[in-house]
C-alpha positions as YAML, in Angstrom:
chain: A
units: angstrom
residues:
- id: 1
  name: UNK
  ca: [92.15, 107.45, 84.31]
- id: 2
  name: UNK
  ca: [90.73, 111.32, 84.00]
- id: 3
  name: UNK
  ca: [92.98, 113.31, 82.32]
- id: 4
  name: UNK
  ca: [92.15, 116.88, 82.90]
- id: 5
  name: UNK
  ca: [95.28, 118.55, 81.91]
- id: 6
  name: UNK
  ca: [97.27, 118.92, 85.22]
- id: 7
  name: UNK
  ca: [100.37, 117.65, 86.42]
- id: 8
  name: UNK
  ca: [102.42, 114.54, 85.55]
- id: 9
  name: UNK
  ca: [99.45, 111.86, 85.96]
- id: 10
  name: UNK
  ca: [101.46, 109.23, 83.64]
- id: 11
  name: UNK
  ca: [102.86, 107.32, 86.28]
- id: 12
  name: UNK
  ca: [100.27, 106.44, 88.03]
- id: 13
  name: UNK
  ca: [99.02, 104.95, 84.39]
- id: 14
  name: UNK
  ca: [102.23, 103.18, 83.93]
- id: 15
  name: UNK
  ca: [101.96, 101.49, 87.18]
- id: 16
  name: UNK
  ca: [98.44, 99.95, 86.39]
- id: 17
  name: UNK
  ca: [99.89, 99.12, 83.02]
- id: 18
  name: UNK
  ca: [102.43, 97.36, 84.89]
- id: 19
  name: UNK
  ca: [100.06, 95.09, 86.57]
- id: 20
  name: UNK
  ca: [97.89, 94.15, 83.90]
- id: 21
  name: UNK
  ca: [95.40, 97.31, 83.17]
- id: 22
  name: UNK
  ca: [94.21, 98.55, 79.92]
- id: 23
  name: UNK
  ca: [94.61, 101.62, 81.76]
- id: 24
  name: UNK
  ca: [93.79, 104.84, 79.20]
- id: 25
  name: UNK
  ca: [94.36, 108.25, 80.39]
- id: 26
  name: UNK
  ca: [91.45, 109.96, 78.98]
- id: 27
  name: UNK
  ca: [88.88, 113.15, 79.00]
- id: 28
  name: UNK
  ca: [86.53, 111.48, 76.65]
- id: 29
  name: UNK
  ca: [83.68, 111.46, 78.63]
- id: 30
  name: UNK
  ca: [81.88, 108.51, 76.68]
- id: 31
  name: UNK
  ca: [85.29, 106.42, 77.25]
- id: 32
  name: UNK
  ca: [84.52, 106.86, 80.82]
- id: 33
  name: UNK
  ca: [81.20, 106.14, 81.04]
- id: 34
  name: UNK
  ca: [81.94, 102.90, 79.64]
- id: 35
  name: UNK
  ca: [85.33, 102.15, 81.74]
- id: 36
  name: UNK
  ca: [85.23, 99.22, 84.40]
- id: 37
  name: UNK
  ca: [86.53, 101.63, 86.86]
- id: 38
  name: UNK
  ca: [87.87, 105.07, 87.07]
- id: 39
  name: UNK
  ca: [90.98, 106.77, 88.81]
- id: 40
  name: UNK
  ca: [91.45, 110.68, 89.37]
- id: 41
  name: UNK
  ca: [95.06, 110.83, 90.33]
- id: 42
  name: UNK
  ca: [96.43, 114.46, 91.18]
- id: 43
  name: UNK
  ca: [99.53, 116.51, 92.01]
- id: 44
  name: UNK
  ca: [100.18, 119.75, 92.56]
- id: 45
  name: UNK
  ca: [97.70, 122.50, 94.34]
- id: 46
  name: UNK
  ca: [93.70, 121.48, 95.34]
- id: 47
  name: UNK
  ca: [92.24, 124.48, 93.49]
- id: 48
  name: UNK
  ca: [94.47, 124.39, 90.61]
- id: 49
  name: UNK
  ca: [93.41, 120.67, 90.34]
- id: 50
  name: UNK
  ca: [89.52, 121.45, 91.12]
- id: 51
  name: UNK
  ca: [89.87, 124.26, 88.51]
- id: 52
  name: UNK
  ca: [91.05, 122.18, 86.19]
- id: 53
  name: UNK
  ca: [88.99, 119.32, 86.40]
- id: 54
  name: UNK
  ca: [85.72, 121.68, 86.53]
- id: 55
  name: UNK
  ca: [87.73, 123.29, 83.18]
- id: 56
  name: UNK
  ca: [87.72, 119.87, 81.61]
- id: 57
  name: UNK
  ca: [84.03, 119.31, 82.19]
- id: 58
  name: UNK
  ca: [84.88, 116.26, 84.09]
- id: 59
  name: UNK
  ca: [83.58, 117.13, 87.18]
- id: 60
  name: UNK
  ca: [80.02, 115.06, 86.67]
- id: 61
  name: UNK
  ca: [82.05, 112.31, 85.05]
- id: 62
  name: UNK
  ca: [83.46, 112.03, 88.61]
- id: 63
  name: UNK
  ca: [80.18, 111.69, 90.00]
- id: 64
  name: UNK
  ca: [78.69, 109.24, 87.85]
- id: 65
  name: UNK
  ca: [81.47, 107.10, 88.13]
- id: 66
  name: UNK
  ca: [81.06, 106.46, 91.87]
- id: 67
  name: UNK
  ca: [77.16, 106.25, 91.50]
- id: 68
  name: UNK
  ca: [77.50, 103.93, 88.73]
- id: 69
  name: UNK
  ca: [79.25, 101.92, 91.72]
- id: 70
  name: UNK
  ca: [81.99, 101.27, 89.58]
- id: 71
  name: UNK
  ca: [85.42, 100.80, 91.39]
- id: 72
  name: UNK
  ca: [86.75, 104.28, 92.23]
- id: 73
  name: UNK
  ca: [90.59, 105.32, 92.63]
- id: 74
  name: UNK
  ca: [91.67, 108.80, 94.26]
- id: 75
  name: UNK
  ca: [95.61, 109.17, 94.25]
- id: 76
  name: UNK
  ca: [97.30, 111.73, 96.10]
- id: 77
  name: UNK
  ca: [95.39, 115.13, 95.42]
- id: 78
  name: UNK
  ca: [92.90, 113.29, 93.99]
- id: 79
  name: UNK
  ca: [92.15, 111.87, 97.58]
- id: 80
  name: UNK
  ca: [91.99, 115.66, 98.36]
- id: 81
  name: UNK
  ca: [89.30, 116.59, 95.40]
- id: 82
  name: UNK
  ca: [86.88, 113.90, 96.77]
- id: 83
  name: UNK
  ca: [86.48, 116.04, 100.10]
- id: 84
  name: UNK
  ca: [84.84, 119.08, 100.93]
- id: 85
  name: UNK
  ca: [87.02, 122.19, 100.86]
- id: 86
  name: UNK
  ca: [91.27, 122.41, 101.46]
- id: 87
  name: UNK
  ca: [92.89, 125.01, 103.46]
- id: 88
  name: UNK
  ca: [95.43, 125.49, 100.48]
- id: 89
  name: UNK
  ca: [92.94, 127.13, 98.46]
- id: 90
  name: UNK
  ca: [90.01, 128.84, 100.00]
- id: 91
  name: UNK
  ca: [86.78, 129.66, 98.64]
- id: 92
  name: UNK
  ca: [87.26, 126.34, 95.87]
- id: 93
  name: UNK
  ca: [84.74, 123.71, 96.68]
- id: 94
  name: UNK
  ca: [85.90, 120.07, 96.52]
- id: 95
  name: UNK
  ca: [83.89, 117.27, 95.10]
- id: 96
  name: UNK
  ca: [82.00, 116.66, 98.21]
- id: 97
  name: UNK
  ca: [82.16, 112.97, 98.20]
- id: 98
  name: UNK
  ca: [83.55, 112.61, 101.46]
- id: 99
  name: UNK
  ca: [82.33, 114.97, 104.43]
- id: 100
  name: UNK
  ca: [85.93, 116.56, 105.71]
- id: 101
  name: UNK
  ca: [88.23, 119.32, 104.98]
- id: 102
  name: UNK
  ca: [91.94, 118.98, 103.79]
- id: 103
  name: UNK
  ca: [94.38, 120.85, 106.30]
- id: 104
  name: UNK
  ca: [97.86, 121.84, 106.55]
- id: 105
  name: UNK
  ca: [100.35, 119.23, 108.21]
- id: 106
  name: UNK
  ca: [100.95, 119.98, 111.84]
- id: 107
  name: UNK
  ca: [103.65, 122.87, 112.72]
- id: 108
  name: UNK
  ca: [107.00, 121.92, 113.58]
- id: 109
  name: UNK
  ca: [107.40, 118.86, 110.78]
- id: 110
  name: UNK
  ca: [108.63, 119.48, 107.25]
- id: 111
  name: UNK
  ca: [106.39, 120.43, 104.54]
- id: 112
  name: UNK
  ca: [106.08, 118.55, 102.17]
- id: 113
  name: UNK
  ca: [106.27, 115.08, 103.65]
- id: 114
  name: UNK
  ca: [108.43, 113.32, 101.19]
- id: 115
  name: UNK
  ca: [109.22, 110.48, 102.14]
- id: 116
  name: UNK
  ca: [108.68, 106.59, 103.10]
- id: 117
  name: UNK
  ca: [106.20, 106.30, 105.63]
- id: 118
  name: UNK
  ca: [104.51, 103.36, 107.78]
- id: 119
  name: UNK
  ca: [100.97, 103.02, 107.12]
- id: 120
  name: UNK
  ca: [98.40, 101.81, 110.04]
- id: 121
  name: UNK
  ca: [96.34, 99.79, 108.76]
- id: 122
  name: UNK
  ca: [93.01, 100.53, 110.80]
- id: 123
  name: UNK
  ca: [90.69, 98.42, 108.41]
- id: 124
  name: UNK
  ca: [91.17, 95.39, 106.08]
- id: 125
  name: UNK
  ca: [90.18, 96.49, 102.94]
- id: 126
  name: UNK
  ca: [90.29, 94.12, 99.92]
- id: 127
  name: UNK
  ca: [93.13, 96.27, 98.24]
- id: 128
  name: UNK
  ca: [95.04, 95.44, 101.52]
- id: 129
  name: UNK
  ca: [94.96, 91.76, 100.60]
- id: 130
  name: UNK
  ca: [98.55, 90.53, 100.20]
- id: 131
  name: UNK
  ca: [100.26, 93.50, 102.01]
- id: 132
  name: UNK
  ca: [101.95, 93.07, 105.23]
- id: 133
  name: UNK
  ca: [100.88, 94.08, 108.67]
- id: 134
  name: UNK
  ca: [102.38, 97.77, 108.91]
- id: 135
  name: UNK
  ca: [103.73, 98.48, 104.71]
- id: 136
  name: UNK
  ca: [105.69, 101.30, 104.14]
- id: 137
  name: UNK
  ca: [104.52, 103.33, 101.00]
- id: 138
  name: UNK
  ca: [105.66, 107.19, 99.68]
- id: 139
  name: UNK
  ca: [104.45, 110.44, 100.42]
- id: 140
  name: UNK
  ca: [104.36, 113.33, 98.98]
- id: 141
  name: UNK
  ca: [101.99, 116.03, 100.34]
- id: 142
  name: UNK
  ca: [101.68, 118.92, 102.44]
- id: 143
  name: UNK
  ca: [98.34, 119.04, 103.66]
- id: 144
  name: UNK
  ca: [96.65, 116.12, 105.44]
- id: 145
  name: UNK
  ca: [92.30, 115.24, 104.88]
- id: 146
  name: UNK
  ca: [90.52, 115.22, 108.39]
- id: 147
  name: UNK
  ca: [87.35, 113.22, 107.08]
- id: 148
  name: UNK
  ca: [83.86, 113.80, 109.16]
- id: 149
  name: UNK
  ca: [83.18, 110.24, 109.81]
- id: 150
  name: UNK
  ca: [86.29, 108.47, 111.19]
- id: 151
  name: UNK
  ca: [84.39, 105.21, 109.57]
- id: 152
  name: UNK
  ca: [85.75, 106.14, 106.40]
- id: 153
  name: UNK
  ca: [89.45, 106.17, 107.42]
- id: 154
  name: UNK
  ca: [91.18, 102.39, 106.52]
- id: 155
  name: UNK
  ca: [95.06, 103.43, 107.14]
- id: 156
  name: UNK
  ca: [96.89, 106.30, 108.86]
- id: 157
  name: UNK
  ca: [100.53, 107.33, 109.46]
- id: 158
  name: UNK
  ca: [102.61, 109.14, 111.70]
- id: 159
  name: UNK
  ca: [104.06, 112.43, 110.87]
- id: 160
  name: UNK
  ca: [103.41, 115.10, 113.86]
- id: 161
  name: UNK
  ca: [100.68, 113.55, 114.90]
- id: 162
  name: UNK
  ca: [98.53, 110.14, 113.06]
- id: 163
  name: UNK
  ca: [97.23, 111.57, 109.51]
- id: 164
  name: UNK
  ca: [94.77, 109.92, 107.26]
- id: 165
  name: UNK
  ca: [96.39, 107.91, 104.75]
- id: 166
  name: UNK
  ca: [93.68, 105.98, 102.85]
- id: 167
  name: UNK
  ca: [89.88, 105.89, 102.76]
- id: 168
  name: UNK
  ca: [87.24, 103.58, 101.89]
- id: 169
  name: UNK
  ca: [83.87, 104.72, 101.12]
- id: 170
  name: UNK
  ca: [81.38, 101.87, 99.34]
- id: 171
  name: UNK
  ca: [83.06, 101.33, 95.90]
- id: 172
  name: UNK
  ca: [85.26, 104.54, 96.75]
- id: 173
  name: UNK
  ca: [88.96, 104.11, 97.55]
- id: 174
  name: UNK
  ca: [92.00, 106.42, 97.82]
- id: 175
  name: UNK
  ca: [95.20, 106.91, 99.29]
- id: 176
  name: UNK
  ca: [97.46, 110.35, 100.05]
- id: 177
  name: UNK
  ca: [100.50, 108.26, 99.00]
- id: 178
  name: UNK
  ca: [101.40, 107.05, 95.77]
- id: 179
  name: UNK
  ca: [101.00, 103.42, 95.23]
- id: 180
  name: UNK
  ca: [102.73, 103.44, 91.92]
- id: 181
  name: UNK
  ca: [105.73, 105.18, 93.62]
- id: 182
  name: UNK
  ca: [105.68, 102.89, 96.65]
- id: 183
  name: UNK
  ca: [107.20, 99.45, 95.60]
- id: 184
  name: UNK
  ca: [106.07, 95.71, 95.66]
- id: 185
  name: UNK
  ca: [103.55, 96.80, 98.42]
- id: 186
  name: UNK
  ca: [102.11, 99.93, 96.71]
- id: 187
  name: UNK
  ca: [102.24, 97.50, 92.90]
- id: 188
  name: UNK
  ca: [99.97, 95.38, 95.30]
- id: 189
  name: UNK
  ca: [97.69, 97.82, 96.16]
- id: 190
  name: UNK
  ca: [96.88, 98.38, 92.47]
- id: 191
  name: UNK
  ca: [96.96, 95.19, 91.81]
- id: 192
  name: UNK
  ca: [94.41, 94.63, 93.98]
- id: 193
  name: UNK
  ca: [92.26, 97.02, 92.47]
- id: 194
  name: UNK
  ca: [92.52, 95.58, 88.97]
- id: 195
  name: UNK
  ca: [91.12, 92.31, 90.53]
- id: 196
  name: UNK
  ca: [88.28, 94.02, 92.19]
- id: 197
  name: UNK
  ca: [87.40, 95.74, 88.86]
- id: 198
  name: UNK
  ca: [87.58, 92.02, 87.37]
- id: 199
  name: UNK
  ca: [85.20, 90.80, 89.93]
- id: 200
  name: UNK
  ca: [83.20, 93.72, 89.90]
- id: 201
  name: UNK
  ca: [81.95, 93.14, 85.63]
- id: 202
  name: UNK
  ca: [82.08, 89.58, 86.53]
- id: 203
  name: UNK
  ca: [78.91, 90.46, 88.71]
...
């Protein structure tokens, strides 16, 4: 997990801990070079987090992670980092692995969204495996990615309108809620993605 200095990112490593990862919150760039997979979890405000990340040199770790084809994990605002630009801070530049912007939720709902949500499960994705057919997971954001290519988009939810939820992009995955804060279903998802990393070195 990249540790860039931001935020309360320890739960999200305590819930892969909980399912069986030797999950190591790190900025040690040689650590992550040689990690079976890689999670950028975030809270808080894009540029803050972009800032941050660029201010922890990690930013090309990022990027050689998913070309490496590794297994890759965005969490909350780090679902947000892997586009290209967010409304909430103009002018920073996202990591521009997914063609999109991040936008403010719709008028007329509450901002943040915090709360239990019903995901719409567009596409089965492997991390899906094991989860029923609508889960509920928590949210906790304000702004909402509106990704290029609609191929990319594997779950929604409703909240003024269907938002994007989680995307899959080859060996990229991430979700705008917070597995690790979401239950059974949400220890699921992560479970999953401890077994893909598993098959993934088994290859």
């Amino acid at each position: 997990m990249l540790d860039y200095g931001i935020g309360n990112l320890r739960s999200a490593q305590k819930g892969l801990q909980f399912v069986g990862a030797d999950a190591r919150l790190t900025s040690d760039k040689k650590l992550i070079a040689e990690a079976q997979a890689v999670v950028l979890p975030g809270v808080g405000n894009f540029g803050a987090c972009m800032n941050a990340l660029r201010e922890a040199d990690l930013e090309t770790s990022v990027h050689e992670a998913i070309d490496s084809g590794r297994p890759f994990f965005g969490i909350c605002v780090g679902l947000q980092m892997l586009f290209d630009k967010s409304e909430e801070s103009p002018g920073i530049a996202g990591l521009g692995v997914v063609s999109g912007e991040i936008k403010w939720l719709p008028a007329g709902v509450q901002r943040p969204q915090m709360q239990w949500n019903q995901l719409k499960i567009k596409k089965q994705d492997d991390l899906f495996v094991g989860l029923g057919e609508n889960p509920w997971m928590y949210f906790v954001h304000s702004l909402s990615a509106q990704a290029t290519d609609s191929s990319v988009v594997v779950a929604t939810c409703s909240y003024g309108g269907e938002l994007l939820a989680a995307i899959r992009s080859k060996n990229v995955f991430a979700t705008q809620f917070h597995p690790e804060k979401s239950a059974t279903e949400g220890l699921q998802i992560l479970q999953n993605f401890v077994n893909s990393c598993s098959v993934t070195a088994n290859n």
